[in-house]
XYZ file of C-alpha atoms in Angstrom:
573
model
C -50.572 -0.502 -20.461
C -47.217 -1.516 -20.981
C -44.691 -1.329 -18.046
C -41.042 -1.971 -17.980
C -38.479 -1.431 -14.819
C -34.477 -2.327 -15.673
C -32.110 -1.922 -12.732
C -28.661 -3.261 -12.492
C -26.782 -2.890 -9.151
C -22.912 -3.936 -8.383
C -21.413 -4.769 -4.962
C -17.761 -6.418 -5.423
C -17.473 -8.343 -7.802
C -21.299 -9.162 -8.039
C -23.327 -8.218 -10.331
C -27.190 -8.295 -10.577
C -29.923 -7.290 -13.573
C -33.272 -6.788 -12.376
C -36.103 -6.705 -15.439
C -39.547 -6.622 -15.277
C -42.414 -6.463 -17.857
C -45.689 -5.721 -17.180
C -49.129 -5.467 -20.327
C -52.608 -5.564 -19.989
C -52.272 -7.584 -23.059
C -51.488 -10.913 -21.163
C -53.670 -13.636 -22.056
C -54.081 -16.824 -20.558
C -54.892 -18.485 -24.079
C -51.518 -16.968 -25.498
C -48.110 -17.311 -25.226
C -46.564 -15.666 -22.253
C -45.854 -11.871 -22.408
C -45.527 -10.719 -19.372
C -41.773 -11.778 -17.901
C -39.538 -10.935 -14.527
C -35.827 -11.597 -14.901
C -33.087 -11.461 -12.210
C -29.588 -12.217 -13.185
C -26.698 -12.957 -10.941
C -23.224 -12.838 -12.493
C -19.397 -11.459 -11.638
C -16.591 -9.633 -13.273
C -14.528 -12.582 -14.604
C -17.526 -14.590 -15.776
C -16.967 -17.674 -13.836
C -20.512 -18.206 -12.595
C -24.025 -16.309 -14.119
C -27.555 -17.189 -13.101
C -30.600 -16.226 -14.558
C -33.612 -16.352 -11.995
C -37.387 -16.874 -13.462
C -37.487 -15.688 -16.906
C -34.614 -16.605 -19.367
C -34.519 -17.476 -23.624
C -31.602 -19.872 -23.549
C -29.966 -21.037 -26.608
C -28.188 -24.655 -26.319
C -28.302 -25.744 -30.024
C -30.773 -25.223 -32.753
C -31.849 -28.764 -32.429
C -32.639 -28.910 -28.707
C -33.419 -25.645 -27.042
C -32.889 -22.635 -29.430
C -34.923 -19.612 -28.114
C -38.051 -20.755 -26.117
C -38.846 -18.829 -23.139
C -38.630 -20.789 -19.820
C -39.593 -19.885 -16.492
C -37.348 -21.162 -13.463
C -33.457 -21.460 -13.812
C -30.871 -21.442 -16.120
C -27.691 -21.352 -14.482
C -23.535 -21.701 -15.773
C -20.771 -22.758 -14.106
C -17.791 -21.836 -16.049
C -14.014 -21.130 -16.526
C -13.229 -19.236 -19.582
C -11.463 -20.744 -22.263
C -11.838 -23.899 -21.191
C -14.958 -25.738 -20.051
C -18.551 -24.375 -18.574
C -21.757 -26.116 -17.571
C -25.645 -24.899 -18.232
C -28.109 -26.095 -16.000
C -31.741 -25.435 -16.954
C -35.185 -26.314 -15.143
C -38.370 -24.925 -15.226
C -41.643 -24.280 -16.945
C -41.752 -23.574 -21.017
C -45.240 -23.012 -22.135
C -46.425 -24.695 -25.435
C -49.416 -23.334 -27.501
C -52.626 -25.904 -29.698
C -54.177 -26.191 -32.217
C -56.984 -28.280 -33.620
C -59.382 -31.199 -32.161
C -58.843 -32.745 -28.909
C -61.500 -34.970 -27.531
C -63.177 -33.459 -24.098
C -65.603 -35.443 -22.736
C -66.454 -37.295 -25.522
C -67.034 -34.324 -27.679
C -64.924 -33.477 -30.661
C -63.812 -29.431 -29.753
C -61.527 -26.954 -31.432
C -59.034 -25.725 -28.683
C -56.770 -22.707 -29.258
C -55.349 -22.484 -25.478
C -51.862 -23.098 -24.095
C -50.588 -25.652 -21.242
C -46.995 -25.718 -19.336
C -43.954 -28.330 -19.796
C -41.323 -29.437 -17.626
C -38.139 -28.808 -18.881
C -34.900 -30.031 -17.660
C -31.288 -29.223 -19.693
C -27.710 -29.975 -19.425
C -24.954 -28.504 -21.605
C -21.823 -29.622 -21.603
C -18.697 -27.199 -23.277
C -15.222 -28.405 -23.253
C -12.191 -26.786 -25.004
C -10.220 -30.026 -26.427
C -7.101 -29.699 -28.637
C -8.577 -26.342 -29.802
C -11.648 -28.215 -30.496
C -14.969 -26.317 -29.256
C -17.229 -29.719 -28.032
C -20.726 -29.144 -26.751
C -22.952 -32.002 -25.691
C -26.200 -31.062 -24.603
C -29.622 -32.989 -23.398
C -33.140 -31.957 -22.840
C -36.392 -33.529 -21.218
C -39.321 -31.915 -22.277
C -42.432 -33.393 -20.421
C -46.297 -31.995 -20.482
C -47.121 -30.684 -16.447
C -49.900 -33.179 -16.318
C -51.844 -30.177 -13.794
C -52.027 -27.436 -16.200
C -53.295 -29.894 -18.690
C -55.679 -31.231 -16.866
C -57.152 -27.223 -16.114
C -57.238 -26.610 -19.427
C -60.253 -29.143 -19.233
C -58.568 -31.694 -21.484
C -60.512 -34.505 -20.532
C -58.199 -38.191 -20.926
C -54.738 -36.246 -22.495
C -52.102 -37.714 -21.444
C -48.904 -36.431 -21.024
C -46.524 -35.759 -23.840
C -42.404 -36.550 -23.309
C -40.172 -35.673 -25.621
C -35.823 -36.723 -24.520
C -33.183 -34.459 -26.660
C -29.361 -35.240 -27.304
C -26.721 -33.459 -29.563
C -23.026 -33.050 -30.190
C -22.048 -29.486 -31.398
C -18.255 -29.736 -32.192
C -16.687 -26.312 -33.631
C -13.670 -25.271 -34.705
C -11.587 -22.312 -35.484
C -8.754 -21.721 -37.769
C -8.384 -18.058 -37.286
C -8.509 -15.474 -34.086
C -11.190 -13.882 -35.304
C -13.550 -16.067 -36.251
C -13.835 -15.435 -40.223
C -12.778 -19.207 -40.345
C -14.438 -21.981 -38.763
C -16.483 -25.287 -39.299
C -19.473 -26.140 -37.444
C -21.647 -29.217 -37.201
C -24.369 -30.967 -34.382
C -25.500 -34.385 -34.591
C -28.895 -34.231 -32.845
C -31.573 -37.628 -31.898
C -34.963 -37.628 -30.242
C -37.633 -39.759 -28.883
C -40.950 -38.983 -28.479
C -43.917 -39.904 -26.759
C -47.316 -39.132 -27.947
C -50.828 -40.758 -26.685
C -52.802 -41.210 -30.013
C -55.616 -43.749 -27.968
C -59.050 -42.893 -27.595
C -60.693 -42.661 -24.198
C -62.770 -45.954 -23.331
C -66.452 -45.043 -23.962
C -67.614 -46.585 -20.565
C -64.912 -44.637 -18.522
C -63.081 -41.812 -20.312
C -60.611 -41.895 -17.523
C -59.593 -45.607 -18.722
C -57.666 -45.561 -22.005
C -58.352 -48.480 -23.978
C -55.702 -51.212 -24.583
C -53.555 -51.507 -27.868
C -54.858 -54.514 -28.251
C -58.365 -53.906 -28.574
C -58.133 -50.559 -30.697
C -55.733 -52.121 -33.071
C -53.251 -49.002 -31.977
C -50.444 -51.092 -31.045
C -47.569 -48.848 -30.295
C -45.156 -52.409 -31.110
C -46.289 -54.515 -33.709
C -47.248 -58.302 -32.517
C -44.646 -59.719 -34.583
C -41.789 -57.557 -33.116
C -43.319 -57.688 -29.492
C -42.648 -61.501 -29.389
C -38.849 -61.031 -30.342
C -38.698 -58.407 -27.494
C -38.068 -59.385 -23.605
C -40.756 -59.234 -21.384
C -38.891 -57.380 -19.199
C -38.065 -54.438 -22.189
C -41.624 -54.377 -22.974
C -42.280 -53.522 -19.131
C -40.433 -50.322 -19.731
C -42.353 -49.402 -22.317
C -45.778 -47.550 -21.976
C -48.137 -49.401 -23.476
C -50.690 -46.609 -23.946
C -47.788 -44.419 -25.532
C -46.897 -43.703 -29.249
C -42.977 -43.549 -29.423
C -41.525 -42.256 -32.438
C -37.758 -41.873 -32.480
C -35.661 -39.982 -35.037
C -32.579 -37.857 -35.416
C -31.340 -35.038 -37.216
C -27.966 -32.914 -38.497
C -26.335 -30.118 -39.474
C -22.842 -28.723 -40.936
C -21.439 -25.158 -41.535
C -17.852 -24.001 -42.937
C -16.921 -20.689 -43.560
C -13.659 -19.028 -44.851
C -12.159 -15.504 -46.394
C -10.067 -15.662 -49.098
C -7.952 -12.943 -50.780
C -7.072 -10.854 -48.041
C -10.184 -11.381 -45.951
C -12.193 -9.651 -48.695
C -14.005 -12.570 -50.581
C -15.987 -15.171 -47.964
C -17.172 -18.266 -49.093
C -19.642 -20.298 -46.642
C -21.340 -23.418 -47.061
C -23.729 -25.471 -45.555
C -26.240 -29.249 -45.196
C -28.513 -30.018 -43.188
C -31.131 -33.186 -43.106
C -34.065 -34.270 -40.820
C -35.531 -37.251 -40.729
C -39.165 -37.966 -40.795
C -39.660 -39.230 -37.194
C -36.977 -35.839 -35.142
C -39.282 -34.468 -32.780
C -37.925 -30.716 -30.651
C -40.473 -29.235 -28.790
C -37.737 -26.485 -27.675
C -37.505 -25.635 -31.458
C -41.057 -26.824 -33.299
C -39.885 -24.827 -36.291
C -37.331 -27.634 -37.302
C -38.645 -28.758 -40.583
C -38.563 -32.406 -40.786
C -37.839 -35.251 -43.687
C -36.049 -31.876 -45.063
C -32.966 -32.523 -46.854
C -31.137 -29.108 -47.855
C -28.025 -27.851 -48.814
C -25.849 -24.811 -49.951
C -23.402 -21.800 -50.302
C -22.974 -18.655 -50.279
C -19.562 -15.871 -51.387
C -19.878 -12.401 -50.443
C -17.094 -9.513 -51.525
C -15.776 -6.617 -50.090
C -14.009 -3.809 -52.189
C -12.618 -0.458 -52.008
C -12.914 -1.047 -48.136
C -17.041 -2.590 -48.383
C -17.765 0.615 -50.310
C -18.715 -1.667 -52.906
C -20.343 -5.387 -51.326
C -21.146 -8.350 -54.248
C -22.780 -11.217 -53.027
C -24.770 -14.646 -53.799
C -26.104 -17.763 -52.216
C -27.876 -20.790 -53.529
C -29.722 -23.373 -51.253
C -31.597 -26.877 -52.564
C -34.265 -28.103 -50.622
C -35.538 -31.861 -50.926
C -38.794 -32.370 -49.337
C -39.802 -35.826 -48.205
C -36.689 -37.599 -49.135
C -38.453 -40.767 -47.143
C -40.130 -41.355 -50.861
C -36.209 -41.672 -52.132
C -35.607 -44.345 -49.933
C -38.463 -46.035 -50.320
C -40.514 -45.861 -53.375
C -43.746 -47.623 -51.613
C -44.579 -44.796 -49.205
C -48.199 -43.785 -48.931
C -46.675 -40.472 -50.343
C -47.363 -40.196 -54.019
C -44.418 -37.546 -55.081
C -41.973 -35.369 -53.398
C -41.274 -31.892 -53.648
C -37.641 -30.208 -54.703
C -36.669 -26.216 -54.579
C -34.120 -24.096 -55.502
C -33.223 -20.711 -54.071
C -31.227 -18.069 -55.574
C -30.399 -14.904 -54.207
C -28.190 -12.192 -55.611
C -26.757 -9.043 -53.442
C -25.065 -5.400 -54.716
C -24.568 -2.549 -52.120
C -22.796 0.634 -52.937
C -22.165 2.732 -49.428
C -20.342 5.955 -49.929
C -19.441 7.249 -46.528
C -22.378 6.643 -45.613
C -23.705 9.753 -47.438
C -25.230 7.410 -50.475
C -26.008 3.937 -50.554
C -27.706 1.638 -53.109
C -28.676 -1.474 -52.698
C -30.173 -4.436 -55.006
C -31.791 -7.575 -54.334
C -32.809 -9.979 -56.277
C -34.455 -13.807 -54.975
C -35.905 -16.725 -57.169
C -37.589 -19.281 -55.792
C -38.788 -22.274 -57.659
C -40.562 -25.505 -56.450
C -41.360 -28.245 -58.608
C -42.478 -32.047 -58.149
C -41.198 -35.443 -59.589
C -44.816 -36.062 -60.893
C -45.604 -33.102 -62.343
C -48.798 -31.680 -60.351
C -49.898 -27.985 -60.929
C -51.025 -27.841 -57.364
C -47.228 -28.815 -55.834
C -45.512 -26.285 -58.835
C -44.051 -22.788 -57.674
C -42.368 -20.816 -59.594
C -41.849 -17.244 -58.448
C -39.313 -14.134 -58.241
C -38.684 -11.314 -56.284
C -36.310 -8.079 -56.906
C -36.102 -5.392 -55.192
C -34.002 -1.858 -55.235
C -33.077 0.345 -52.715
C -31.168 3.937 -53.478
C -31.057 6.371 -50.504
C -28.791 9.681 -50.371
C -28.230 9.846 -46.246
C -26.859 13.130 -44.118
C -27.022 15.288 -46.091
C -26.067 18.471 -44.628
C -27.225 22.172 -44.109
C -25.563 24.188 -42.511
C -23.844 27.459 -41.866
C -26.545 29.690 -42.396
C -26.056 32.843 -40.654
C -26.322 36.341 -40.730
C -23.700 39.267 -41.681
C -23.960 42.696 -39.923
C -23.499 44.895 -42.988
C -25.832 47.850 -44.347
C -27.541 44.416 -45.670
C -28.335 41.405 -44.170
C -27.216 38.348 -46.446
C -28.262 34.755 -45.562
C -25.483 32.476 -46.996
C -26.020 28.313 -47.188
C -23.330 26.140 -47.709
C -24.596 22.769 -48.978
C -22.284 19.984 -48.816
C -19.026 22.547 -48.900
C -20.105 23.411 -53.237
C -22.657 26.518 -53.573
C -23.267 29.325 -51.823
C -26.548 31.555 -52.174
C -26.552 35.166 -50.932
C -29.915 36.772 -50.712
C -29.887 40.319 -49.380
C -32.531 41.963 -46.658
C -31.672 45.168 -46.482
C -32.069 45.243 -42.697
C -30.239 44.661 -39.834
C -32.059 41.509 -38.086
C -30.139 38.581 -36.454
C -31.898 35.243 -37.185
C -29.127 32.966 -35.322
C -27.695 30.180 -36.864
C -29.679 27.007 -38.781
C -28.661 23.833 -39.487
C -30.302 20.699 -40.971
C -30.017 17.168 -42.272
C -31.749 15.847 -44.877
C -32.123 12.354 -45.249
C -34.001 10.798 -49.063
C -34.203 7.132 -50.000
C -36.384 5.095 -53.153
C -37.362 1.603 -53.150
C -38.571 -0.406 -55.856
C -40.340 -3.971 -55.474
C -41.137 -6.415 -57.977
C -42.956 -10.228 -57.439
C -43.615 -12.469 -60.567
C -45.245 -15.471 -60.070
C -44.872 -17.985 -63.050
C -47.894 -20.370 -62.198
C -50.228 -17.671 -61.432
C -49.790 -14.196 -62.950
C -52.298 -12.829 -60.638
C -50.501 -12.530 -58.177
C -47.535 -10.163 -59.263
C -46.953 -6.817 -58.374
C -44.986 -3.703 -58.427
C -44.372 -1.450 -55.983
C -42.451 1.991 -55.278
C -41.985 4.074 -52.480
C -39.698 7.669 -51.922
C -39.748 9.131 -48.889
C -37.655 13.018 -47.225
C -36.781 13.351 -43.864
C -35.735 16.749 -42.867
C -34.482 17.551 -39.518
C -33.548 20.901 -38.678
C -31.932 23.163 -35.953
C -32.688 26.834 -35.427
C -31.738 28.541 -32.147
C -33.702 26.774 -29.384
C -35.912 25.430 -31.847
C -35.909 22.257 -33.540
C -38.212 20.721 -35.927
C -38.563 17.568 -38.145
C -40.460 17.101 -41.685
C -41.513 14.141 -43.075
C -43.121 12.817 -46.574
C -43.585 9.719 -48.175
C -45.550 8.036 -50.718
C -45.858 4.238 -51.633
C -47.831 2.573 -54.621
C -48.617 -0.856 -55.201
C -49.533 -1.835 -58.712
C -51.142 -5.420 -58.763
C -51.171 -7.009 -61.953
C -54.183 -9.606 -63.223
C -57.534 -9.925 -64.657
C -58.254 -6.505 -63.318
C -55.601 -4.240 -62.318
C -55.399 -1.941 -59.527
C -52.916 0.905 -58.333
C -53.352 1.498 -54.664
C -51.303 4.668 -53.027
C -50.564 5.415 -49.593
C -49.440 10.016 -48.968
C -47.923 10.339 -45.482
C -47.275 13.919 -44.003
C -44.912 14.230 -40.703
C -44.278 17.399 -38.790
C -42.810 17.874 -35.269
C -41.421 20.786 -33.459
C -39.517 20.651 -30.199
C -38.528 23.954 -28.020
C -36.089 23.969 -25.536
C -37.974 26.309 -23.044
C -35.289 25.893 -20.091
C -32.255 24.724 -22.244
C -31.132 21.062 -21.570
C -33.777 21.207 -18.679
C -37.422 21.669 -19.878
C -38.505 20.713 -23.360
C -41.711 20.900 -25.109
C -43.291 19.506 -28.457
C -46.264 19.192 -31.172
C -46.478 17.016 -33.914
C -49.220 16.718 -36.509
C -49.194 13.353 -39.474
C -51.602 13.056 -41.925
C -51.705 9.944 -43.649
C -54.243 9.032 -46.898
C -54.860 5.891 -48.645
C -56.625 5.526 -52.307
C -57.421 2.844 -54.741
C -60.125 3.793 -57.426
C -59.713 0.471 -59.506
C -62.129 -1.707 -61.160
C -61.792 -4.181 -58.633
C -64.305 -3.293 -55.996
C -63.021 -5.417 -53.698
C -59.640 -3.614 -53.594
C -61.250 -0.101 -53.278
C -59.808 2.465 -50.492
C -60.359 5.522 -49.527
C -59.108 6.407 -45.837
C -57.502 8.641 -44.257
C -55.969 9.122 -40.601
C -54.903 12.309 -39.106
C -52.721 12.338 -35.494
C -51.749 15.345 -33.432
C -49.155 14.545 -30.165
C -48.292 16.762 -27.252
C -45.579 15.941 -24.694
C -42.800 17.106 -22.284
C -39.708 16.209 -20.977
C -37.930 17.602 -17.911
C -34.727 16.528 -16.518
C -33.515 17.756 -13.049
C -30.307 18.817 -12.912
C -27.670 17.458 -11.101
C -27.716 14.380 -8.373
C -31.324 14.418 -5.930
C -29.951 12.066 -3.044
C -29.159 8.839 -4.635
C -30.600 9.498 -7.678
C -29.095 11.114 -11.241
C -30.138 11.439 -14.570
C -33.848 12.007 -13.753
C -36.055 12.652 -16.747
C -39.545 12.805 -16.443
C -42.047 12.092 -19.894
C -45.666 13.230 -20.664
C -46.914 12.255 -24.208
C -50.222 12.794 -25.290
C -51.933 11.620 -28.709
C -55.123 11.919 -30.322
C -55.834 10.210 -33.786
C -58.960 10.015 -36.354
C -59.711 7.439 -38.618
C -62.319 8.334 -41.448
C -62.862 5.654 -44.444
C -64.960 6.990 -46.662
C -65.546 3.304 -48.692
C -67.211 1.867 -44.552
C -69.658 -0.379 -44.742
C -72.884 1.429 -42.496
C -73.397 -1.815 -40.268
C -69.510 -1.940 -39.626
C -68.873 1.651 -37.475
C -65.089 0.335 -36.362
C -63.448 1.794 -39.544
C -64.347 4.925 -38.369
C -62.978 5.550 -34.945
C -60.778 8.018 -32.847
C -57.978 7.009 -30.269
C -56.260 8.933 -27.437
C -52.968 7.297 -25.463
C -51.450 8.999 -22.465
C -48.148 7.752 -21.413
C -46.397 8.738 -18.374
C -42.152 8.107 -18.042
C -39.647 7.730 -15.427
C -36.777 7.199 -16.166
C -33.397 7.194 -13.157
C -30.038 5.685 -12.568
C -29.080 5.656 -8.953
């Protein structure tokens, strides 16, 4: 089940957002899906708080879209200054080994942190400044009941500078930059094999966290402040943007660096890439009003740019990249539109290594004729009966009946698009494809009657020592009828979809097929019921078949059916 309940209520100059999600998929070995939200705000946005579940974004270095359970909380007055307060619980997922009890196991499990944020904005000399700080540290208790024997707890401390500016009202030109550091604190000691509970001392694992030659240039009372059982690896990271139109606002040019060094740690962003040095830029252009869009972008990548610096690391090459991309729309009133793509991506190494060499391309096309109209079909009350269509305002059909019947009026949209998809990969030619797809969407109108068609059909041709051409059919129909008009409304739909590859390979082989019928209704009462107004009530039934013909007789789950019924409330009061 999945259930959802949004409310939002207004007294004053109070607001308040009530959200709620509820799924039997919840997991206590997974990342969080089941979240409650209340937020508090007013009119002039001088104060908001978000109660319980909240995915604040401070910087992309510090705390940039993690989900955290507690508060998060700004004080502000517009234009000039505001202040984020965050605390709470963020919930971090494992990997890998972890010693329990002695025993080498694989965990795959998640345990809660304590998180606590600041965010400083202030509005200087038309200068936006942001300074921002985050403490990240493991809740020792839900660690210890995920039966993780002598862990200790994890800290990780956060600071950035975000400075921004603006040289236009709207935006279209600005420069950007943070200036992020970090320290973190990792246990890497073994338990003691007498008493796991005791970690063994630096000293007699040979896992000093300071070497003995630095330790006796360091105070005692500095080395007192520093845990001796703890790993600390410090490190620090930026970024810059600039952006800005040229010729009329038409032709944007943006660039962009950004470097990490080896030892940044951001457990509010773990996607951070580290000893990462990259740069680029990017031009887009807009003519006959973005009827016509051009555009490009180029990015370098330098991957452990520690070797650079210092030619004796353990690291025997590093890798570099390029990335090219290359843009074309054509949108026509939104009535046609074709768009082209084309990446290239190369990697390479400064000891050439066949292992650590990439070379691959992708391009891809996209041509799609949209609203497309038909319309003004109607009859004539005349000794014959002539049926007239008017497509797109240039040709006209008449058919005659020769009786008098009144069919009402029709009208439709009809709604076409083609794709093409090519990969090449230089250092293994195996892996390239091709691939095409075309698919029709009709929808139609006809008295109280209204009814949608679908078709599409995709094939992927994969080049290599044996080729193979694998095709998917898909067949859509629904009708709706308006039984009580605007009150009561009923519908069917039927797909059939089919999937086929006869190649050589016989590893590739399909031969499936899946068919799907749906019933539902939807009624909305009229008018206000007490408190209560747009009331709509939903009933949606489905029933679907697999059948693969290719199934292996000991594996029965590739042939299966499936029935959902879903219930829907939906009210404003």
């Amino acid at each position: 089940y999945n259930n959802t309940i949004e409310t939002s209520l207004k007294s004053g100059f109070l607001n308040a957002d009530v959200y709620d999600y509820k799924t039997s998929e919840e997991s206590p070995t997974a990342q969080k899906q089941n979240r409650t939200k209340l937020s508090l705000y007013d009119d002039k946005g001088f104060v908001k708080i978000n109660l319980m579940d909240s995915t604040p974004i401070l910087s992309q270095y510090t705390l940039n879209g993690i989900n955290v359970d507690g508060v998060n909380a700004t004080l502000a007055i517009p234009g000039l200054m505001s202040i984020v307060y965050i605390n709470g619980l963020t919930v971090r997922k494992i990997d890998g080994d972890s010693n329990i009890d002695g025993s080498a196991t694989t965990l795959d499990c998640t345990f809660a942190q304590n998180l606590t944020a600041y965010q400083v904005n202030l509005k200087i000399l038309g200068i936006d400044n942001a300074f921002t700080y985050a403490h990240f540290i493991d809740d020792i208790e839900s660690v210890n009941t995920r039966n993780m024997g002598a862990t200790q707890a994890q800290e990780n401390f956060l600071a950035a500078y975000s400075p921004m500016i603006n040289f236009s009202e709207d935006g279209s030109s600005y420069f950007k930059a943070e200036l992020a550091g970090s320290t973190y604190y990792n246990d890497t000691l073994t338990p003691n094999a007498n008493n796991p509970s005791l970690m063994a001392r630096p000293e007699s694992t040979g896992e000093q966290s300071i070497p003995t030659d630095a330790r006796k240039m360091i105070p005692s009372w500095i080395l007192g402040m520093i845990p001796l059982r703890t790993s600390i690896t410090a490190g620090g990271a930026g970024y810059l943007e600039f952006g800005t139109p040229i010729l009329f606002r038409e032709f944007t040019v943006k660039g962009f660096s950004s470097l990490a060094t080896k030892g940044f740690k951001s457990l509010g962003n773990q996607s951070i890439k580290t000893d990462d040095l990259a740069y680029g830029g990017s031009a887009k252009l807009n003519l006959f009003r973005s009827a016509l869009t051009l555009g490009g972008s180029y990015q370098k990548n330098q991957d452990n740019i520690n070797k650079l610096l210092n030619i004796s690391t353990d690291n025997l090459y590093t890798i570099y990249g390029d990335d090219y991309k290359a843009m074309a729309n054509v949108d026509v009133f939104g009535l046609f539109y074709f768009g082209y793509n084309y990446n290239l991506n190369t990697r390479k190494t400064d000891i050439f290594s066949s292992s650590n060499y990439q070379d691959n391309s992708t391009q891809m096309h996209i041509l799609s004729l949209t609203n497309i109209k038909i319309e003004d079909v109607y009859t004539t009350v005349t000794n014959s009966i002539y049926a007239v269509a008017d497509l797109i305002s240039f040709s006209y059909l008449k058919l005659p009946i020769g009786s008098l019947i009144n069919i009402g009026k029709f009208t439709g949209k009809l709604n076409t698009n083609y794709s093409y998809l090519r990969y090449d990969d230089v250092t293994n030619s195996e892996n390239a494809y091709e691939q095409t797809g075309i698919q029709f969407n009709i929808d139609t109108e006809f008295g109280f009657y209204k009814a949608k068609f679908g078709f599409s059909k995709s094939d992927k041709n994969s080049y290599g020592t044996t080729s193979n051409t694998t095709t998917y059919y898909t067949y859509s129909t629904r009708l709706d009828y308006d039984y009580i008009p605007k009150i009561f409304t009923t519908y069917g739909s039927i797909a059939l979809q089919y999937g086929l590859n006869n190649g050589n390979d016989t590893a590739k082989r399909i031969d499936n097929s899946k068919t799907q019928f749906g019933l539902g209704a939807i009624y909305r009462v009229p008018g206000n019921s007490y408190m209560f107004y747009d009331m709509k009530f939903y009933i949606d039934y489905s029933l679907a078949f697999n059948n693969d013909k290719l199934y292996d007789t000991n594996d029965k789950t590739k042939n299966y059916y499936e029935q959902y019924l879903i219930f829907k409330f939906t009210s404003s009061f």
